[in-house]
Amino acid sequence: MIVDLKYGREGLAVSLPDATDVLVTRFVPGIKAEDRAILQALHEPIGSPPLKSLVKPGERVVVVHTDITRATPNDRILPVLLEELFMEGIAAEDITLLNGLGTHRRQTEAELRAMLGEQIVDNYRCLQHDCNDDANLIPLGESSLGHTVRINRTYLEADVRILTGFIEPHFFAGFSGGPKAILPSLAGVESVFTNHGLHMIADPQAAWGITEGNPIWMEIREVALLTKPTFLLNVSLNAQQEITGLFAGDMLAA
């Protein structure tokens, strides 16, 4: 029996014994009229005032987005978000798009354009987090586990801090999305290595779909709350990369 796995860009065909059980996820259809649905989520958020009530002209806004290792449809959600900021009088020069790389490599110019879209790269300040850049990391003390916490300066010095991302099960952090836009995405290298350290991953609660009681996720949440994010916009996707759910508002409530 040949099974086609969703692996890399081309997929991977694997030969398995004919008696093998193959589990397939339940298909959830994508949301129709994505732009309108995203806008509605911004106007009717969960546990938060609408985004337009949280921004004022002249404020510095940072929008954190995922890097190329994640399936987030940045080129579809960010234009709607940025248009909403424009409608509230936020000038393009006051907005920074911040690539939450964690310890991952920088994206190339071509990768950024493919990920964000030409219009965004050409018209907005696009920065990439560097976990080793001491000058652009602000110390926030230690977590309750005694781990050093340093977070991106550009993010912390912004007046409005917006997190975006993609929700899916994570094999040791429980779920992606939410507070993971801060730790590991915008953290110093030592903060990432301690949070993702062997002693943390070895905990029985550090597993798929577990958040409460998972020491990795609990520290991620603790650190993210220290940074006082203003607003969150997360999505869920189906296997065809269509948006199946929109979660906007307070970082934890949404």
PDB file of C-alpha atoms in Angstrom:
ATOM      1  CA  MET A   1       0.000   0.000   0.000  1.00  0.00           C
ATOM      2  CA  ILE A   2       1.317   3.433  -0.964  1.00  0.00           C
ATOM      3  CA  VAL A   3       0.405   6.368   1.270  1.00  0.00           C
ATOM      4  CA  ASP A   4       1.061   9.947   0.174  1.00  0.00           C
ATOM      5  CA  LEU A   5       2.198  12.065   3.114  1.00  0.00           C
ATOM      6  CA  LYS A   6       1.982  15.866   3.272  1.00  0.00           C
ATOM      7  CA  TYR A   7       5.729  16.359   3.548  1.00  0.00           C
ATOM      8  CA  GLY A   8       7.708  19.344   2.297  1.00  0.00           C
ATOM      9  CA  ARG A   9       6.573  20.996  -0.920  1.00  0.00           C
ATOM     10  CA  GLU A  10       6.357  17.884  -3.075  1.00  0.00           C
ATOM     11  CA  GLY A  11       4.904  15.321  -0.650  1.00  0.00           C
ATOM     12  CA  LEU A  12       6.336  11.916   0.211  1.00  0.00           C
ATOM     13  CA  ALA A  13       5.079   8.523  -0.968  1.00  0.00           C
ATOM     14  CA  VAL A  14       5.591   5.777   1.634  1.00  0.00           C
ATOM     15  CA  SER A  15       5.133   2.034   1.114  1.00  0.00           C
ATOM     16  CA  LEU A  16       3.356   0.352   4.037  1.00  0.00           C
ATOM     17  CA  PRO A  17       2.000  -3.160   4.685  1.00  0.00           C
ATOM     18  CA  ASP A  18      -1.509  -3.581   3.316  1.00  0.00           C
ATOM     19  CA  ALA A  19      -2.892  -4.265   6.812  1.00  0.00           C
ATOM     20  CA  THR A  20      -1.734  -0.881   8.129  1.00  0.00           C
ATOM     21  CA  ASP A  21      -4.445   1.366   9.586  1.00  0.00           C
ATOM     22  CA  VAL A  22      -4.300   4.876   8.121  1.00  0.00           C
ATOM     23  CA  LEU A  23      -5.825   7.703  10.147  1.00  0.00           C
ATOM     24  CA  VAL A  24      -7.111  10.662   8.157  1.00  0.00           C
ATOM     25  CA  THR A  25      -8.192  13.948   9.703  1.00  0.00           C
ATOM     26  CA  ARG A  26     -11.787  15.030   9.314  1.00  0.00           C
ATOM     27  CA  PHE A  27     -12.076  17.579   6.521  1.00  0.00           C
ATOM     28  CA  VAL A  28     -13.458  20.972   7.554  1.00  0.00           C
ATOM     29  CA  PRO A  29     -14.489  23.261   4.678  1.00  0.00           C
ATOM     30  CA  GLY A  30     -12.901  26.672   4.429  1.00  0.00           C
ATOM     31  CA  ILE A  31     -14.654  29.911   5.298  1.00  0.00           C
ATOM     32  CA  LYS A  32     -16.197  31.638   2.305  1.00  0.00           C
ATOM     33  CA  ALA A  33     -15.349  35.306   1.682  1.00  0.00           C
ATOM     34  CA  GLU A  34     -12.189  35.255   3.809  1.00  0.00           C
ATOM     35  CA  ASP A  35     -11.595  39.015   3.733  1.00  0.00           C
ATOM     36  CA  ARG A  36     -15.073  39.746   5.041  1.00  0.00           C
ATOM     37  CA  ALA A  37     -14.736  37.086   7.737  1.00  0.00           C
ATOM     38  CA  ILE A  38     -11.373  38.471   8.886  1.00  0.00           C
ATOM     39  CA  LEU A  39     -12.817  41.970   9.067  1.00  0.00           C
ATOM     40  CA  GLN A  40     -15.770  40.711  11.098  1.00  0.00           C
ATOM     41  CA  ALA A  41     -13.360  39.022  13.524  1.00  0.00           C
ATOM     42  CA  LEU A  42     -11.508  42.324  13.987  1.00  0.00           C
ATOM     43  CA  HIS A  43     -14.800  44.136  14.606  1.00  0.00           C
ATOM     44  CA  GLU A  44     -16.289  41.469  16.897  1.00  0.00           C
ATOM     45  CA  PRO A  45     -13.329  40.101  18.865  1.00  0.00           C
ATOM     46  CA  ILE A  46     -13.310  37.748  21.839  1.00  0.00           C
ATOM     47  CA  GLY A  47     -12.608  39.235  25.261  1.00  0.00           C
ATOM     48  CA  SER A  48     -11.396  42.545  23.844  1.00  0.00           C
ATOM     49  CA  PRO A  49     -12.662  45.804  22.365  1.00  0.00           C
ATOM     50  CA  PRO A  50     -12.541  45.956  18.541  1.00  0.00           C
ATOM     51  CA  LEU A  51      -9.088  46.620  17.131  1.00  0.00           C
ATOM     52  CA  LYS A  52     -10.167  50.064  15.917  1.00  0.00           C
ATOM     53  CA  SER A  53     -10.834  51.057  19.536  1.00  0.00           C
ATOM     54  CA  LEU A  54      -7.293  50.144  20.572  1.00  0.00           C
ATOM     55  CA  VAL A  55      -5.308  52.289  18.132  1.00  0.00           C
ATOM     56  CA  LYS A  56      -4.867  56.035  17.620  1.00  0.00           C
ATOM     57  CA  PRO A  57      -3.165  58.004  14.830  1.00  0.00           C
ATOM     58  CA  GLY A  58       0.502  58.622  15.560  1.00  0.00           C
ATOM     59  CA  GLU A  59       0.991  55.470  17.608  1.00  0.00           C
ATOM     60  CA  ARG A  60       3.748  53.022  16.731  1.00  0.00           C
ATOM     61  CA  VAL A  61       2.256  49.650  15.811  1.00  0.00           C
ATOM     62  CA  VAL A  62       4.119  46.359  15.538  1.00  0.00           C
ATOM     63  CA  VAL A  63       2.502  43.352  13.868  1.00  0.00           C
ATOM     64  CA  VAL A  64       4.197  40.054  14.671  1.00  0.00           C
ATOM     65  CA  HIS A  65       3.874  37.337  12.033  1.00  0.00           C
ATOM     66  CA  THR A  66       5.108  33.758  11.716  1.00  0.00           C
ATOM     67  CA  ASP A  67       8.071  32.760   9.599  1.00  0.00           C
ATOM     68  CA  ILE A  68       8.344  30.524   6.572  1.00  0.00           C
ATOM     69  CA  THR A  69       8.286  27.333   8.666  1.00  0.00           C
ATOM     70  CA  ARG A  70       4.615  27.891   9.489  1.00  0.00           C
ATOM     71  CA  ALA A  71       1.576  27.594   7.226  1.00  0.00           C
ATOM     72  CA  THR A  72       0.017  30.894   8.328  1.00  0.00           C
ATOM     73  CA  PRO A  73      -1.566  32.608   5.283  1.00  0.00           C
ATOM     74  CA  ASN A  74       0.218  35.891   6.037  1.00  0.00           C
ATOM     75  CA  ASP A  75      -0.402  37.167   2.522  1.00  0.00           C
ATOM     76  CA  ARG A  76      -4.169  36.816   3.078  1.00  0.00           C
ATOM     77  CA  ILE A  77      -4.684  37.944   6.671  1.00  0.00           C
ATOM     78  CA  LEU A  78      -2.160  40.776   6.920  1.00  0.00           C
ATOM     79  CA  PRO A  79      -3.578  42.956   4.091  1.00  0.00           C
ATOM     80  CA  VAL A  80      -6.985  43.011   5.802  1.00  0.00           C
ATOM     81  CA  LEU A  81      -5.411  43.811   9.166  1.00  0.00           C
ATOM     82  CA  LEU A  82      -3.243  46.575   7.712  1.00  0.00           C
ATOM     83  CA  GLU A  83      -6.202  48.091   5.860  1.00  0.00           C
ATOM     84  CA  GLU A  84      -8.109  48.237   9.147  1.00  0.00           C
ATOM     85  CA  LEU A  85      -5.205  50.119  10.733  1.00  0.00           C
ATOM     86  CA  PHE A  86      -5.095  52.494   7.751  1.00  0.00           C
ATOM     87  CA  MET A  87      -8.819  53.205   8.123  1.00  0.00           C
ATOM     88  CA  GLU A  88      -8.150  54.250  11.720  1.00  0.00           C
ATOM     89  CA  GLY A  89      -5.507  56.752  10.667  1.00  0.00           C
ATOM     90  CA  ILE A  90      -2.371  54.696  11.291  1.00  0.00           C
ATOM     91  CA  ALA A  91       0.250  55.710   8.718  1.00  0.00           C
ATOM     92  CA  ALA A  92       2.338  53.066   6.967  1.00  0.00           C
ATOM     93  CA  GLU A  93       5.526  54.596   8.373  1.00  0.00           C
ATOM     94  CA  ASP A  94       4.237  53.937  11.907  1.00  0.00           C
ATOM     95  CA  ILE A  95       3.729  50.208  11.273  1.00  0.00           C
ATOM     96  CA  THR A  96       6.426  47.546  11.575  1.00  0.00           C
ATOM     97  CA  LEU A  97       5.984  43.969  10.379  1.00  0.00           C
ATOM     98  CA  LEU A  98       8.134  41.786  12.631  1.00  0.00           C
ATOM     99  CA  ASN A  99       9.052  38.271  11.514  1.00  0.00           C
ATOM    100  CA  GLY A 100       8.989  36.045  14.612  1.00  0.00           C
ATOM    101  CA  LEU A 101      11.918  33.806  13.785  1.00  0.00           C
ATOM    102  CA  GLY A 102      12.797  32.521  17.239  1.00  0.00           C
ATOM    103  CA  THR A 103      16.118  30.782  16.581  1.00  0.00           C
ATOM    104  CA  HIS A 104      15.318  30.065  12.919  1.00  0.00           C
ATOM    105  CA  ARG A 105      17.320  31.554  10.054  1.00  0.00           C
ATOM    106  CA  ARG A 106      16.424  34.863   8.434  1.00  0.00           C
ATOM    107  CA  GLN A 107      14.200  34.752   5.391  1.00  0.00           C
ATOM    108  CA  THR A 108      15.599  35.858   2.056  1.00  0.00           C
ATOM    109  CA  GLU A 109      14.074  38.806   0.223  1.00  0.00           C
ATOM    110  CA  ALA A 110      12.340  36.415  -2.172  1.00  0.00           C
ATOM    111  CA  GLU A 111      10.960  34.365   0.722  1.00  0.00           C
ATOM    112  CA  LEU A 112       9.616  37.472   2.453  1.00  0.00           C
ATOM    113  CA  ARG A 113       7.871  38.571  -0.723  1.00  0.00           C
ATOM    114  CA  ALA A 114       6.357  35.134  -1.243  1.00  0.00           C
ATOM    115  CA  MET A 115       5.258  34.984   2.392  1.00  0.00           C
ATOM    116  CA  LEU A 116       3.893  38.517   2.867  1.00  0.00           C
ATOM    117  CA  GLY A 117       3.125  39.680  -0.656  1.00  0.00           C
ATOM    118  CA  GLU A 118       4.829  42.306  -2.796  1.00  0.00           C
ATOM    119  CA  GLN A 119       2.601  45.167  -1.636  1.00  0.00           C
ATOM    120  CA  ILE A 120       3.461  44.700   2.030  1.00  0.00           C
ATOM    121  CA  VAL A 121       7.213  44.348   1.516  1.00  0.00           C
ATOM    122  CA  ASP A 122       7.290  47.403  -0.767  1.00  0.00           C
ATOM    123  CA  ASN A 123       5.231  49.679   1.479  1.00  0.00           C
ATOM    124  CA  TYR A 124       5.954  48.718   5.080  1.00  0.00           C
ATOM    125  CA  ARG A 125       8.953  48.404   7.357  1.00  0.00           C
ATOM    126  CA  CYS A 126       9.660  44.662   7.544  1.00  0.00           C
ATOM    127  CA  LEU A 127      12.090  43.498  10.230  1.00  0.00           C
ATOM    128  CA  GLN A 128      13.293  40.040  11.205  1.00  0.00           C
ATOM    129  CA  HIS A 129      13.895  39.042  14.815  1.00  0.00           C
ATOM    130  CA  ASP A 130      17.467  38.125  15.734  1.00  0.00           C
ATOM    131  CA  CYS A 131      17.700  36.028  18.896  1.00  0.00           C
ATOM    132  CA  ASN A 132      21.437  36.803  19.201  1.00  0.00           C
ATOM    133  CA  ASP A 133      21.229  40.598  18.811  1.00  0.00           C
ATOM    134  CA  ASP A 134      21.855  41.769  22.375  1.00  0.00           C
ATOM    135  CA  ALA A 135      21.260  45.418  21.456  1.00  0.00           C
ATOM    136  CA  ASN A 136      17.707  44.632  20.342  1.00  0.00           C
ATOM    137  CA  LEU A 137      16.742  42.434  23.300  1.00  0.00           C
ATOM    138  CA  ILE A 138      15.336  43.854  26.532  1.00  0.00           C
ATOM    139  CA  PRO A 139      15.759  41.848  29.770  1.00  0.00           C
ATOM    140  CA  LEU A 140      12.506  41.148  31.623  1.00  0.00           C
ATOM    141  CA  GLY A 141      14.020  39.303  34.566  1.00  0.00           C
ATOM    142  CA  GLU A 142      13.307  35.626  35.105  1.00  0.00           C
ATOM    143  CA  SER A 143      10.279  33.408  34.662  1.00  0.00           C
ATOM    144  CA  SER A 144       8.807  31.583  37.648  1.00  0.00           C
ATOM    145  CA  LEU A 145      10.995  28.637  36.602  1.00  0.00           C
ATOM    146  CA  GLY A 146      14.111  30.766  36.992  1.00  0.00           C
ATOM    147  CA  HIS A 147      14.770  31.091  33.272  1.00  0.00           C
ATOM    148  CA  THR A 148      16.222  34.317  31.878  1.00  0.00           C
ATOM    149  CA  VAL A 149      13.726  36.266  29.772  1.00  0.00           C
ATOM    150  CA  ARG A 150      14.767  38.698  27.021  1.00  0.00           C
ATOM    151  CA  ILE A 151      12.345  39.922  24.370  1.00  0.00           C
ATOM    152  CA  ASN A 152      12.659  41.897  21.135  1.00  0.00           C
ATOM    153  CA  ARG A 153      13.119  45.634  21.735  1.00  0.00           C
ATOM    154  CA  THR A 154      11.151  46.783  18.678  1.00  0.00           C
ATOM    155  CA  TYR A 155       8.121  44.857  19.913  1.00  0.00           C
ATOM    156  CA  LEU A 156       8.350  46.059  23.510  1.00  0.00           C
ATOM    157  CA  GLU A 157       8.830  49.717  22.559  1.00  0.00           C
ATOM    158  CA  ALA A 158       5.752  49.801  20.298  1.00  0.00           C
ATOM    159  CA  ASP A 159       2.560  51.484  21.510  1.00  0.00           C
ATOM    160  CA  VAL A 160       0.344  48.796  19.974  1.00  0.00           C
ATOM    161  CA  ARG A 161       1.436  45.134  19.819  1.00  0.00           C
ATOM    162  CA  ILE A 162      -0.528  42.820  17.530  1.00  0.00           C
ATOM    163  CA  LEU A 163       0.132  39.072  17.371  1.00  0.00           C
ATOM    164  CA  THR A 164      -0.841  36.933  14.396  1.00  0.00           C
ATOM    165  CA  GLY A 165      -0.446  33.221  13.871  1.00  0.00           C
ATOM    166  CA  PHE A 166      -1.744  29.775  13.074  1.00  0.00           C
ATOM    167  CA  ILE A 167      -3.251  27.286  15.535  1.00  0.00           C
ATOM    168  CA  GLU A 168      -2.338  23.610  15.255  1.00  0.00           C
ATOM    169  CA  PRO A 169      -1.270  20.876  17.699  1.00  0.00           C
ATOM    170  CA  HIS A 170       2.397  21.076  18.700  1.00  0.00           C
ATOM    171  CA  PHE A 171       4.269  17.957  19.728  1.00  0.00           C
ATOM    172  CA  PHE A 172       5.696  19.378  22.966  1.00  0.00           C
ATOM    173  CA  ALA A 173       4.213  22.870  23.443  1.00  0.00           C
ATOM    174  CA  GLY A 174       0.600  21.660  23.236  1.00  0.00           C
ATOM    175  CA  PHE A 175      -0.536  24.047  20.520  1.00  0.00           C
ATOM    176  CA  SER A 176       1.036  26.628  18.256  1.00  0.00           C
ATOM    177  CA  GLY A 177      -0.367  30.128  17.937  1.00  0.00           C
ATOM    178  CA  GLY A 178      -1.363  32.427  20.781  1.00  0.00           C
ATOM    179  CA  PRO A 179       1.496  33.269  23.178  1.00  0.00           C
ATOM    180  CA  LYS A 180       4.052  31.404  21.052  1.00  0.00           C
ATOM    181  CA  ALA A 181       4.219  34.616  18.993  1.00  0.00           C
ATOM    182  CA  ILE A 182       6.347  35.956  21.887  1.00  0.00           C
ATOM    183  CA  LEU A 183       8.222  32.918  23.206  1.00  0.00           C
ATOM    184  CA  PRO A 184       9.981  31.509  21.256  1.00  0.00           C
ATOM    185  CA  SER A 185       9.275  33.839  18.317  1.00  0.00           C
ATOM    186  CA  LEU A 186      10.647  37.101  19.766  1.00  0.00           C
ATOM    187  CA  ALA A 187      12.862  35.789  22.563  1.00  0.00           C
ATOM    188  CA  GLY A 188      16.608  35.738  23.140  1.00  0.00           C
ATOM    189  CA  VAL A 189      18.435  32.542  22.313  1.00  0.00           C
ATOM    190  CA  GLU A 190      18.910  31.546  25.961  1.00  0.00           C
ATOM    191  CA  SER A 191      15.185  31.986  26.638  1.00  0.00           C
ATOM    192  CA  VAL A 192      14.326  29.677  23.738  1.00  0.00           C
ATOM    193  CA  PHE A 193      16.868  27.025  24.686  1.00  0.00           C
ATOM    194  CA  THR A 194      15.699  26.857  28.308  1.00  0.00           C
ATOM    195  CA  ASN A 195      12.009  26.795  27.372  1.00  0.00           C
ATOM    196  CA  HIS A 196      12.665  24.146  24.715  1.00  0.00           C
ATOM    197  CA  GLY A 197      15.297  22.363  26.820  1.00  0.00           C
ATOM    198  CA  LEU A 198      15.498  18.617  27.336  1.00  0.00           C
ATOM    199  CA  HIS A 199      14.353  18.855  30.964  1.00  0.00           C
ATOM    200  CA  MET A 200      11.202  20.677  29.792  1.00  0.00           C
ATOM    201  CA  ILE A 201      10.445  18.433  26.816  1.00  0.00           C
ATOM    202  CA  ALA A 202      10.921  15.344  29.008  1.00  0.00           C
ATOM    203  CA  ASP A 203       7.969  16.338  31.201  1.00  0.00           C
ATOM    204  CA  PRO A 204       5.034  13.936  30.617  1.00  0.00           C
ATOM    205  CA  GLN A 205       2.685  16.911  30.172  1.00  0.00           C
ATOM    206  CA  ALA A 206       4.813  18.373  27.362  1.00  0.00           C
ATOM    207  CA  ALA A 207       2.789  16.755  24.614  1.00  0.00           C
ATOM    208  CA  TRP A 208       0.334  17.218  21.752  1.00  0.00           C
ATOM    209  CA  GLY A 209      -2.765  19.207  22.650  1.00  0.00           C
ATOM    210  CA  ILE A 210      -1.901  19.772  26.333  1.00  0.00           C
ATOM    211  CA  THR A 211      -1.624  23.337  27.609  1.00  0.00           C
ATOM    212  CA  GLU A 212      -2.637  23.424  31.280  1.00  0.00           C
ATOM    213  CA  GLY A 213       0.042  21.663  33.294  1.00  0.00           C
ATOM    214  CA  ASN A 214       2.450  21.657  30.354  1.00  0.00           C
ATOM    215  CA  PRO A 215       5.555  23.466  31.716  1.00  0.00           C
ATOM    216  CA  ILE A 216       6.596  24.634  28.259  1.00  0.00           C
ATOM    217  CA  TRP A 217       3.243  26.192  27.427  1.00  0.00           C
ATOM    218  CA  MET A 218       2.779  27.579  30.949  1.00  0.00           C
ATOM    219  CA  GLU A 219       6.092  29.443  30.728  1.00  0.00           C
ATOM    220  CA  ILE A 220       5.270  30.619  27.200  1.00  0.00           C
ATOM    221  CA  ARG A 221       1.996  32.066  28.505  1.00  0.00           C
ATOM    222  CA  GLU A 222       3.685  33.658  31.526  1.00  0.00           C
ATOM    223  CA  VAL A 223       6.312  35.394  29.403  1.00  0.00           C
ATOM    224  CA  ALA A 224       3.802  36.542  26.783  1.00  0.00           C
ATOM    225  CA  LEU A 225       1.611  38.134  29.454  1.00  0.00           C
ATOM    226  CA  LEU A 226       4.651  40.052  30.744  1.00  0.00           C
ATOM    227  CA  THR A 227       4.891  41.766  27.348  1.00  0.00           C
ATOM    228  CA  LYS A 228       1.286  43.044  27.390  1.00  0.00           C
ATOM    229  CA  PRO A 229       0.117  42.253  23.839  1.00  0.00           C
ATOM    230  CA  THR A 230      -2.675  44.530  22.615  1.00  0.00           C
ATOM    231  CA  PHE A 231      -4.546  42.230  20.240  1.00  0.00           C
ATOM    232  CA  LEU A 232      -4.352  38.798  18.633  1.00  0.00           C
ATOM    233  CA  LEU A 233      -5.473  37.404  15.283  1.00  0.00           C
ATOM    234  CA  ASN A 234      -5.046  33.645  14.805  1.00  0.00           C
ATOM    235  CA  VAL A 235      -6.428  31.248  12.221  1.00  0.00           C
ATOM    236  CA  SER A 236      -6.952  27.520  11.819  1.00  0.00           C
ATOM    237  CA  LEU A 237      -6.571  25.848   8.422  1.00  0.00           C
ATOM    238  CA  ASN A 238      -7.611  22.709   6.597  1.00  0.00           C
ATOM    239  CA  ALA A 239      -5.341  20.518   4.459  1.00  0.00           C
ATOM    240  CA  GLN A 240      -6.013  22.767   1.455  1.00  0.00           C
ATOM    241  CA  GLN A 241      -4.686  25.796   3.378  1.00  0.00           C
ATOM    242  CA  GLU A 242      -8.157  27.337   3.549  1.00  0.00           C
ATOM    243  CA  ILE A 243      -9.066  29.286   6.686  1.00  0.00           C
ATOM    244  CA  THR A 244     -11.502  27.264   8.800  1.00  0.00           C
ATOM    245  CA  GLY A 245     -11.552  29.407  11.937  1.00  0.00           C
ATOM    246  CA  LEU A 246     -10.735  32.975  13.012  1.00  0.00           C
ATOM    247  CA  PHE A 247      -9.812  33.841  16.585  1.00  0.00           C
ATOM    248  CA  ALA A 248      -9.340  37.537  17.304  1.00  0.00           C
ATOM    249  CA  GLY A 249      -9.154  39.599  20.465  1.00  0.00           C
ATOM    250  CA  ASP A 250      -7.500  38.980  23.819  1.00  0.00           C
ATOM    251  CA  MET A 251      -4.489  36.682  23.551  1.00  0.00           C
ATOM    252  CA  LEU A 252      -5.829  34.088  25.989  1.00  0.00           C
ATOM    253  CA  ALA A 253      -9.586  34.493  25.602  1.00  0.00           C
ATOM    254  CA  ALA A 254      -9.438  34.181  21.815  1.00  0.00           C
TER     255      ALA A 254
END
